[in-house]
mmCIF file of C-alpha atoms in Angstrom:
data_model
loop_
_atom_site.group_PDB
_atom_site.id
_atom_site.type_symbol
_atom_site.label_atom_id
_atom_site.label_comp_id
_atom_site.label_asym_id
_atom_site.label_seq_id
_atom_site.Cartn_x
_atom_site.Cartn_y
_atom_site.Cartn_z
ATOM 1 C CA GLN A 271 0.000 0.000 0.000
ATOM 2 C CA VAL A 272 1.003 3.597 -0.588
ATOM 3 C CA HIS A 273 1.344 5.765 2.487
ATOM 4 C CA LEU A 274 2.360 9.387 2.903
ATOM 5 C CA VAL A 275 2.968 10.636 6.433
ATOM 6 C CA GLU A 276 3.531 14.283 7.300
ATOM 7 C CA SER A 277 5.397 15.373 10.398
ATOM 8 C CA GLY A 278 7.029 18.471 11.841
ATOM 9 C CA GLY A 279 4.050 20.715 12.433
ATOM 10 C CA GLY A 280 3.423 22.593 15.627
ATOM 11 C CA LEU A 281 3.045 25.994 17.238
ATOM 12 C CA VAL A 282 5.540 28.684 16.283
ATOM 13 C CA GLN A 283 5.748 32.444 16.806
ATOM 14 C CA PRO A 284 5.532 34.855 13.868
ATOM 15 C CA GLY A 285 8.910 35.096 12.192
ATOM 16 C CA GLY A 286 9.864 31.603 13.278
ATOM 17 C CA SER A 287 10.633 28.495 11.256
ATOM 18 C CA LEU A 288 9.409 24.941 10.881
ATOM 19 C CA ARG A 289 10.543 22.054 8.714
ATOM 20 C CA LEU A 290 7.859 19.654 7.551
ATOM 21 C CA SER A 291 8.684 16.145 6.390
ATOM 22 C CA CYS A 292 6.699 13.845 4.121
ATOM 23 C CA GLY A 293 7.727 10.212 4.383
ATOM 24 C CA VAL A 294 6.593 8.149 1.391
ATOM 25 C CA SER A 295 6.231 4.376 1.205
ATOM 26 C CA GLY A 296 4.884 2.156 -1.569
ATOM 27 C CA LEU A 297 6.133 4.312 -4.465
ATOM 28 C CA PHE A 298 9.392 5.872 -5.608
ATOM 29 C CA LEU A 299 9.969 9.575 -5.946
ATOM 30 C CA ASP A 300 11.592 9.164 -9.370
ATOM 31 C CA LYS A 301 8.132 8.313 -10.757
ATOM 32 C CA TYR A 302 6.005 10.862 -8.892
ATOM 33 C CA ALA A 303 5.924 14.556 -8.270
ATOM 34 C CA ILE A 304 5.223 15.564 -4.689
ATOM 35 C CA GLY A 305 3.137 18.568 -3.752
ATOM 36 C CA TRP A 306 2.466 20.382 -0.524
ATOM 37 C CA PHE A 307 -1.026 21.758 0.026
ATOM 38 C CA ARG A 308 -2.646 23.547 2.931
ATOM 39 C CA GLN A 309 -6.142 24.258 4.161
ATOM 40 C CA ALA A 310 -7.171 26.756 6.816
ATOM 41 C CA PRO A 311 -10.545 26.705 8.591
ATOM 42 C CA GLY A 312 -13.246 28.093 6.333
ATOM 43 C CA LYS A 313 -10.865 28.311 3.371
ATOM 44 C CA GLU A 314 -10.388 26.244 0.251
ATOM 45 C CA ARG A 315 -7.342 24.059 -0.104
ATOM 46 C CA GLU A 316 -4.448 25.749 -1.868
ATOM 47 C CA GLY A 317 -1.284 24.470 -3.440
ATOM 48 C CA VAL A 318 1.803 25.632 -1.574
ATOM 49 C CA SER A 319 4.666 24.048 -3.493
ATOM 50 C CA CYS A 320 5.598 21.067 -5.640
ATOM 51 C CA ILE A 321 8.738 19.293 -6.809
ATOM 52 C CA SER A 322 9.045 17.255 -9.995
ATOM 53 C CA ASN A 323 10.070 13.610 -10.284
ATOM 54 C CA GLY A 324 12.850 14.234 -12.799
ATOM 55 C CA ASP A 325 15.149 17.202 -12.479
ATOM 56 C CA GLY A 326 13.618 18.331 -9.207
ATOM 57 C CA SER A 327 12.182 21.556 -10.577
ATOM 58 C CA THR A 328 10.079 23.436 -8.064
ATOM 59 C CA ARG A 329 7.091 25.751 -8.009
ATOM 60 C CA TYR A 330 5.680 27.910 -5.235
ATOM 61 C CA ALA A 331 2.546 29.847 -4.463
ATOM 62 C CA ASP A 332 3.145 33.588 -4.656
ATOM 63 C CA SER A 333 2.272 33.908 -0.979
ATOM 64 C CA VAL A 334 5.236 31.764 0.113
ATOM 65 C CA LYS A 335 7.928 32.615 -2.454
ATOM 66 C CA GLY A 336 11.151 33.608 -0.771
ATOM 67 C CA ARG A 337 10.082 32.081 2.535
ATOM 68 C CA PHE A 338 9.443 28.379 1.841
ATOM 69 C CA THR A 339 11.758 25.849 0.205
ATOM 70 C CA ILE A 340 10.770 22.382 -0.999
ATOM 71 C CA SER A 341 13.363 19.638 -1.346
ATOM 72 C CA ARG A 342 13.565 15.868 -1.643
ATOM 73 C CA ASP A 343 15.790 12.969 -0.736
ATOM 74 C CA ASN A 344 15.056 10.166 -3.193
ATOM 75 C CA ALA A 345 17.217 7.671 -1.324
ATOM 76 C CA GLN A 346 15.164 8.213 1.815
ATOM 77 C CA ASN A 347 11.880 8.634 -0.088
ATOM 78 C CA THR A 348 11.248 11.838 1.812
ATOM 79 C CA VAL A 349 10.182 15.336 0.775
ATOM 80 C CA TYR A 350 10.679 18.392 2.957
ATOM 81 C CA LEU A 351 9.163 21.829 3.236
ATOM 82 C CA GLN A 352 11.357 24.347 5.019
ATOM 83 C CA MET A 353 9.205 27.249 6.185
ATOM 84 C CA ASN A 354 10.905 30.458 7.308
ATOM 85 C CA SER A 355 9.600 33.881 8.300
ATOM 86 C CA LEU A 356 6.262 32.359 9.181
ATOM 87 C CA LYS A 357 3.191 34.567 9.330
ATOM 88 C CA PRO A 358 -0.153 34.065 11.089
ATOM 89 C CA GLU A 359 -1.785 33.613 7.680
ATOM 90 C CA ASP A 360 0.348 30.491 7.178
ATOM 91 C CA THR A 361 -1.716 28.766 9.862
ATOM 92 C CA ALA A 362 -3.326 25.693 8.300
ATOM 93 C CA VAL A 363 -3.238 21.940 8.063
ATOM 94 C CA TYR A 364 -0.469 21.024 5.631
ATOM 95 C CA TYR A 365 -0.757 17.963 3.408
ATOM 96 C CA CYS A 366 1.679 16.229 1.105
ATOM 97 C CA ALA A 367 0.474 14.325 -1.943
ATOM 98 C CA ALA A 368 1.869 12.351 -4.891
ATOM 99 C CA GLU A 369 1.132 12.814 -8.610
ATOM 100 C CA PRO A 370 2.310 10.523 -11.451
ATOM 101 C CA TRP A 371 5.039 12.003 -13.640
ATOM 102 C CA TYR A 372 2.751 12.325 -16.674
ATOM 103 C CA SER A 373 0.245 14.498 -14.814
ATOM 104 C CA ASP A 374 0.582 18.204 -14.039
ATOM 105 C CA THR A 375 -2.285 19.497 -11.934
ATOM 106 C CA TRP A 376 -0.611 21.590 -9.247
ATOM 107 C CA PRO A 377 -1.862 23.822 -7.667
ATOM 108 C CA GLU A 378 -5.476 22.591 -7.802
ATOM 109 C CA GLY A 379 -4.316 19.024 -7.276
ATOM 110 C CA SER A 380 -6.887 16.880 -9.086
ATOM 111 C CA GLY A 381 -4.197 14.533 -10.401
ATOM 112 C CA TYR A 382 -2.672 13.739 -7.035
ATOM 113 C CA ASP A 383 -3.562 10.134 -6.302
ATOM 114 C CA TYR A 384 -2.260 9.742 -2.770
ATOM 115 C CA TRP A 385 -2.576 12.056 0.209
ATOM 116 C CA GLY A 386 -1.306 12.135 3.745
ATOM 117 C CA GLN A 387 -3.403 12.873 6.796
ATOM 118 C CA GLY A 388 -1.931 16.326 7.346
ATOM 119 C CA THR A 389 0.013 18.104 10.046
ATOM 120 C CA GLN A 390 -1.153 21.234 11.862
ATOM 121 C CA VAL A 391 0.913 24.406 11.626
ATOM 122 C CA THR A 392 -0.119 27.249 13.917
ATOM 123 C CA VAL A 393 1.661 30.614 13.771
ATOM 124 C CA SER A 394 0.744 32.755 16.759
ATOM 125 C CA SER A 395 2.345 34.801 19.493
#
């Protein structure tokens, strides 16, 4: 079975940092792109970032450019999201998800076949 498990969320003050991890089992990252998505209460889900299966090209939502960095470790089958200069509006449940290499549906995410359960990020003083 395919499983994606997010970790690293928590409570952080504005301006602080968190590093989220997405551990993947049951598939290999050289065949799937991995995206990070988030959803805040009362808001629609939005795509935060994604990283391709091949050359590792990355994309980011305008709201997080310059603050967040996505990366991957294919040997460990893990994708990371480094979040710096966090703002209260970053508060949300963050999800990682996997999309086959031939699909390209970020940021709306309809082509992502597998999803984790999410990890809560709360930015507050």
